[in-house]
Short mmCIF file of C-alpha atoms and ligand atoms in Angstrom, two decimals:
data_model
loop_
_atom_site.label_atom_id
_atom_site.label_comp_id
_atom_site.label_asym_id
_atom_site.label_seq_id
_atom_site.Cartn_x
_atom_site.Cartn_y
_atom_site.Cartn_z
CA MET A 832 21.03 27.56 8.28
CA ASP A 833 19.90 25.51 11.25
CA TRP A 834 18.55 21.96 10.34
CA GLY A 835 15.11 22.69 10.96
CA LEU A 836 15.14 25.98 8.61
CA LYS A 837 17.16 23.73 6.09
CA ASN A 838 14.47 21.27 6.09
CA ARG A 839 11.67 23.42 5.93
CA MET A 840 13.18 25.61 2.92
CA SER A 841 13.60 22.02 1.15
CA LYS A 842 9.92 21.28 1.63
CA ILE A 843 9.23 24.82 -0.29
CA ILE A 844 12.18 24.88 -2.96
CA LYS A 845 12.55 21.10 -4.11
CA PRO A 846 16.10 20.02 -3.59
CA ASP A 847 16.18 18.12 -6.86
CA THR A 848 15.29 20.90 -9.25
CA GLY A 849 16.08 24.02 -6.62
CA ARG A 850 12.56 25.31 -8.08
CA SER A 851 9.51 25.98 -6.46
CA VAL A 852 5.88 25.88 -7.66
CA MET A 853 3.84 27.50 -5.09
CA LEU A 854 0.20 27.78 -5.29
CA ALA A 855 -1.13 31.22 -3.89
CA VAL A 856 -4.67 31.33 -2.45
CA ASP A 857 -4.30 33.97 0.18
CA HIS A 858 -6.20 36.47 -1.87
CA GLY A 859 -9.52 36.55 0.41
CA TYR A 860 -7.38 37.88 3.22
CA PHE A 861 -7.68 41.44 1.61
CA LEU A 862 -10.12 40.74 -1.52
CA GLY A 863 -12.73 38.89 0.37
CA PRO A 864 -14.55 35.82 -1.85
CA THR A 865 -12.30 36.40 -4.87
CA SER A 866 -13.76 34.92 -8.22
CA ARG A 867 -13.01 31.29 -8.38
CA LEU A 868 -11.97 31.30 -4.84
CA GLU A 869 -15.44 31.69 -3.44
CA ASP A 870 -15.32 28.25 -1.83
CA PRO A 871 -11.27 27.62 -1.04
CA LYS A 872 -11.64 23.80 -0.54
CA LYS A 873 -13.12 23.50 -4.30
CA THR A 874 -10.49 25.31 -5.65
CA ILE A 875 -7.35 24.02 -3.56
CA SER A 876 -8.41 20.23 -3.52
CA PRO A 877 -7.87 19.33 -7.33
CA LEU A 878 -4.70 21.58 -7.44
CA ALA A 879 -2.85 20.59 -4.28
CA PRO A 880 -1.19 17.62 -5.56
CA TYR A 881 0.64 19.50 -8.15
CA ALA A 882 1.76 22.39 -5.88
CA ASP A 883 5.08 21.79 -4.06
CA SER A 884 3.85 24.49 -1.47
CA ILE A 885 0.33 26.30 -0.94
CA MET A 886 0.24 29.94 0.29
CA LEU A 887 -2.67 30.70 2.52
CA THR A 888 -3.86 32.10 5.82
CA ARG A 889 -4.70 30.10 8.92
CA GLY A 890 -8.37 30.19 8.47
CA VAL A 891 -8.43 28.86 5.02
CA LEU A 892 -6.06 26.30 6.04
CA ARG A 893 -8.13 24.87 9.01
CA SER A 894 -11.33 25.35 7.14
CA SER A 895 -10.59 24.04 3.73
CA VAL A 896 -7.36 21.96 3.62
CA ASP A 897 -7.26 18.22 4.55
CA PRO A 898 -4.36 17.74 7.18
CA SER A 899 -3.28 14.74 5.78
CA LEU A 900 -2.30 16.63 2.51
CA PHE A 901 1.32 15.68 1.78
CA ASN A 902 2.10 19.43 0.38
CA SER A 903 3.94 22.08 2.38
CA VAL A 904 2.18 25.05 3.57
CA VAL A 905 3.39 28.67 3.55
CA LEU A 906 1.30 30.64 6.12
CA ARG A 907 0.35 34.23 5.39
CA VAL A 908 0.96 35.86 8.45
CA SER A 909 0.55 39.84 7.61
CA GLY A 910 -2.94 41.61 7.05
CA GLY A 911 -5.33 43.41 9.09
CA THR A 912 -6.47 45.67 6.03
CA SER A 913 -8.88 45.62 3.11
CA ILE A 914 -9.16 46.51 -0.51
CA ILE A 915 -12.16 49.14 0.65
CA GLY A 916 -10.07 50.25 3.64
CA GLU A 917 -8.06 53.46 3.86
CA ASP A 918 -4.77 51.98 2.86
CA LEU A 919 -4.05 48.38 1.94
CA ALA A 920 -0.28 49.01 3.13
CA ASN A 921 -1.08 49.54 6.79
CA GLU A 922 -0.68 45.74 7.48
CA GLY A 923 0.22 44.17 10.70
CA ILE A 924 1.17 41.04 11.79
CA ILE A 925 -2.01 38.79 12.18
CA THR A 926 -0.57 35.17 13.13
CA CYS A 927 2.08 34.51 15.46
CA MET A 928 5.07 32.07 15.23
CA GLU A 929 3.42 29.47 17.84
CA GLU A 930 0.55 29.31 15.68
CA ALA A 931 2.69 28.77 12.38
CA LEU A 932 4.51 26.08 14.25
CA ARG A 933 1.37 24.32 15.64
CA LEU A 934 0.36 24.29 12.10
CA ASN A 935 3.35 22.87 10.97
CA ALA A 936 3.91 25.50 8.20
CA SER A 937 7.23 25.29 6.21
CA GLY A 938 7.41 29.06 5.88
CA ILE A 939 5.71 32.09 6.79
CA ALA A 940 4.80 35.04 4.53
CA LEU A 941 4.33 38.87 4.95
CA SER A 942 4.18 41.86 2.59
CA ILE A 943 6.28 44.70 2.78
CA PHE A 944 5.06 48.16 1.15
CA VAL A 945 8.49 49.77 0.20
CA GLY A 946 7.57 53.47 -0.93
CA SER A 947 4.35 53.61 1.04
CA LYS A 948 3.49 55.49 4.02
CA TYR A 949 3.82 52.29 5.93
CA GLU A 950 7.27 51.16 4.65
CA ARG A 951 9.02 51.48 8.02
CA GLN A 952 6.39 49.54 9.91
CA THR A 953 6.27 46.90 7.29
CA LEU A 954 9.86 46.54 7.05
CA LEU A 955 10.43 46.25 10.98
CA SER A 956 7.56 43.68 10.85
CA LEU A 957 9.70 41.57 8.39
CA ALA A 958 12.76 42.13 10.76
CA GLU A 959 10.92 40.70 13.64
CA LEU A 960 9.64 37.78 11.76
CA VAL A 961 13.27 37.16 10.54
CA ASP A 962 14.53 37.28 14.02
CA SER A 963 11.72 34.84 15.22
CA GLY A 964 11.98 32.56 12.17
CA GLU A 965 15.92 32.08 12.78
CA ARG A 966 15.21 31.17 16.51
CA HIS A 967 12.44 28.84 15.37
CA GLY A 968 13.84 27.53 12.31
CA MET A 969 10.94 28.94 10.23
CA PRO A 970 11.57 30.54 6.70
CA VAL A 971 10.08 33.94 5.99
CA LEU A 972 8.77 34.87 2.75
CA ALA A 973 8.64 38.63 1.84
CA VAL A 974 5.92 39.81 -0.50
CA THR A 975 6.83 42.97 -2.26
CA ALA A 976 5.03 45.54 -4.35
CA VAL A 977 1.34 44.50 -3.93
CA GLY A 978 -1.50 47.12 -3.89
CA LYS A 979 -0.94 50.48 -4.86
CA GLU A 980 2.89 49.86 -4.99
CA LEU A 981 2.03 47.59 -8.12
CA GLY A 982 1.71 50.76 -10.27
CA LYS A 983 5.46 51.12 -9.96
CA ARG A 984 6.15 47.74 -11.37
CA ASP A 985 9.34 48.43 -12.87
CA ALA A 986 13.07 46.74 -12.54
CA ARG A 987 14.14 49.89 -10.53
CA PHE A 988 11.45 49.73 -8.12
CA LEU A 989 11.55 45.94 -7.70
CA ALA A 990 15.09 45.68 -7.53
CA LEU A 991 15.03 47.93 -4.67
CA SER A 992 11.99 46.44 -2.64
CA CYS A 993 13.49 42.84 -3.28
CA ARG A 994 16.99 43.71 -2.30
CA ILE A 995 15.87 45.52 0.82
CA ALA A 996 13.77 42.33 1.74
CA ALA A 997 16.99 40.40 1.45
CA GLU A 998 19.09 42.60 3.30
CA ILE A 999 16.61 42.27 6.14
CA GLY A 1000 17.06 38.59 6.03
CA ALA A 1001 14.05 37.37 3.94
CA HIS A 1002 14.72 33.71 3.19
CA ILE A 1003 12.60 33.82 -0.01
CA VAL A 1004 11.22 36.91 -1.91
CA LYS A 1005 8.28 37.00 -4.14
CA THR A 1006 7.85 39.75 -6.59
CA TYR A 1007 6.36 40.72 -10.13
CA TYR A 1008 7.85 40.08 -13.40
CA CYS A 1009 8.91 43.22 -15.30
CA ASP A 1010 11.06 44.51 -18.17
CA ASP A 1011 14.93 43.94 -17.56
CA PHE A 1012 13.90 41.26 -14.79
CA GLU A 1013 17.54 40.05 -14.64
CA LYS A 1014 18.38 43.21 -12.96
CA VAL A 1015 15.92 42.50 -9.99
CA VAL A 1016 17.39 39.08 -9.62
CA ASP A 1017 20.89 39.90 -9.98
CA GLY A 1018 20.51 42.60 -7.24
CA CYS A 1019 18.85 40.00 -4.72
CA PRO A 1020 20.79 37.46 -2.90
CA ALA A 1021 17.74 35.58 -2.01
CA PRO A 1022 15.65 33.21 -4.12
CA ILE A 1023 12.93 34.96 -5.98
CA VAL A 1024 9.46 33.42 -6.81
CA VAL A 1025 7.31 35.57 -9.13
CA ALA A 1026 3.46 36.14 -8.67
CA GLY A 1027 1.33 35.88 -11.72
CA GLY A 1028 -0.76 39.04 -11.02
CA PRO A 1029 -4.35 39.40 -12.60
CA LYS A 1030 -5.60 36.73 -15.04
CA MET A 1031 -4.26 36.93 -18.52
CA THR A 1032 -4.30 33.98 -21.27
CA GLU A 1033 -2.98 30.78 -20.45
CA LYS A 1034 -0.49 31.25 -23.26
CA GLU A 1035 0.65 34.81 -21.69
CA ALA A 1036 0.78 33.15 -18.34
CA LEU A 1037 3.11 30.32 -19.35
CA GLU A 1038 5.29 32.83 -21.10
CA LEU A 1039 5.51 35.04 -18.21
CA THR A 1040 6.49 31.73 -16.26
CA HIS A 1041 9.12 30.85 -18.71
CA LYS A 1042 10.68 34.36 -18.86
CA SER A 1043 10.82 34.57 -15.33
CA ILE A 1044 12.53 31.28 -14.84
CA SER A 1045 15.07 31.86 -17.61
CA LYS A 1046 15.88 35.19 -16.14
CA GLY A 1047 16.85 33.38 -12.78
CA ALA A 1048 13.55 33.26 -10.66
CA ILE A 1049 13.59 29.85 -8.75
CA GLY A 1050 9.82 29.39 -9.43
CA VAL A 1051 6.58 30.95 -9.24
CA ASP A 1052 3.87 31.68 -6.48
CA MET A 1053 0.91 31.94 -8.56
CA GLY A 1054 -2.91 32.09 -7.91
CA ARG A 1055 -5.42 33.66 -10.42
CA ASN A 1056 -3.76 32.79 -13.68
CA ILE A 1057 -3.95 29.12 -12.34
CA TRP A 1058 -7.31 28.81 -10.45
CA GLN A 1059 -9.39 31.43 -12.86
CA SER A 1060 -8.23 29.20 -15.69
CA GLU A 1061 -11.29 27.34 -17.33
CA HIS A 1062 -8.68 24.43 -16.99
CA PRO A 1063 -6.75 24.81 -13.58
CA VAL A 1064 -5.32 21.31 -13.32
CA PRO A 1065 -4.13 21.42 -16.88
CA MET A 1066 -2.50 25.06 -16.36
CA ILE A 1067 -0.80 23.74 -13.04
CA LYS A 1068 0.70 20.80 -14.68
CA ALA A 1069 1.69 23.35 -17.62
CA VAL A 1070 3.45 25.41 -15.04
CA ARG A 1071 5.40 22.87 -13.51
CA LYS A 1072 6.63 21.59 -16.82
CA ILE A 1073 8.25 24.94 -17.25
CA VAL A 1074 9.47 25.40 -13.61
CA HIS A 1075 10.72 21.71 -12.97
CA GLU A 1076 11.49 20.35 -16.32
CA ASP A 1077 12.62 23.51 -18.14
CA ALA A 1078 9.94 23.29 -20.94
CA THR A 1079 9.72 26.04 -23.39
CA ALA A 1080 6.67 28.33 -23.04
CA LYS A 1081 5.42 26.61 -26.25
CA GLU A 1082 5.83 23.01 -24.98
CA ALA A 1083 4.05 23.94 -21.89
CA TYR A 1084 1.04 25.58 -23.68
CA ASP A 1085 1.01 22.46 -26.00
CA LEU A 1086 0.74 20.53 -22.86
CA PHE A 1087 -2.09 22.71 -21.70
CA LYS A 1088 -3.83 22.55 -24.60
CA LYS A 1089 -3.64 18.78 -24.79
CA LEU A 1090 -4.70 18.20 -21.30
CA ALA A 1091 -7.45 20.63 -21.47
CA LYS A 1092 -8.84 18.96 -24.62
CA ASN A 1093 -8.92 15.40 -22.94
CA LYS A 1094 -10.58 16.58 -20.01
C1 LIG B 2008 -1.05 39.23 -2.79
C2 LIG B 2008 -0.48 37.68 -2.76
C3 LIG B 2008 -1.02 37.00 -3.80
O1 LIG B 2008 -0.60 35.63 -3.12
C4 LIG B 2008 -0.15 37.19 -4.92
O2 LIG B 2008 -0.68 38.24 -5.53
C5 LIG B 2008 -0.17 35.68 -6.00
O3 LIG B 2008 -0.95 35.66 -6.51
P1 LIG B 2008 -1.56 36.23 -8.12
O4 LIG B 2008 -0.54 34.95 -9.03
O5 LIG B 2008 -2.90 35.82 -8.41
O6 LIG B 2008 -1.09 37.38 -8.53
O7 LIG B 2008 0.58 37.70 -2.07
O8 LIG B 2008 -0.75 39.81 -1.60
#
């Protein structure tokens, strides 16, 4: 890896622990004003100090994030479809590399839709971004298994998607936790971060975080299970405790309850 690429990677994956807490706030790009993310500034501001990286679109970055913010940014650069459109998988590139560099992003992210009608198109976009990323020192995060593909959330499918993303050259791969998750991790030579998925209880989300980390994920890229919690700051702190301090799910949940009570 070139110096610039390594430097950017170190802003996303913390070198002291080799782990990462990414805060996903990119949902509006296909879901519109998602519950509790209607006003992105309100959602992001209190959480930003506790996230190693924030994943979002350029529009929300410009409108809703203070540029003096210390945290790093992973810019979502794929999109062009919506939840009510014909097919969510029919994504293209919506933000160019020059813009990502101008916005001082530490990484760029796109979704790939393995098994869909648009598999080839999204995989070729990943290949183009990786070529460009290598030229410019910009890490590329491939997001697997969003939308309809979510229905196929088992180890065989996720291992296939993650491995293909890594083979094409993704520097980080984002996927979902599943049974036999270690098979997904073992088959993927790139570091894996786990998405939280739809809102569950805080206890369940912390258990999911713990299982993901103990089975080899290097972190989370979590959204709804943090900012749709009644207590988002205690929740992100509890997630950090697992990711960066190897806390058990119980220790993290006890911390969450204590912080939520003292608010
Ligand atoms: C959608 C995404 C989201 O960032 C991802 O789903 C993570 O958020 P959540 O934890 O809410 O599932 O990449 O394409």
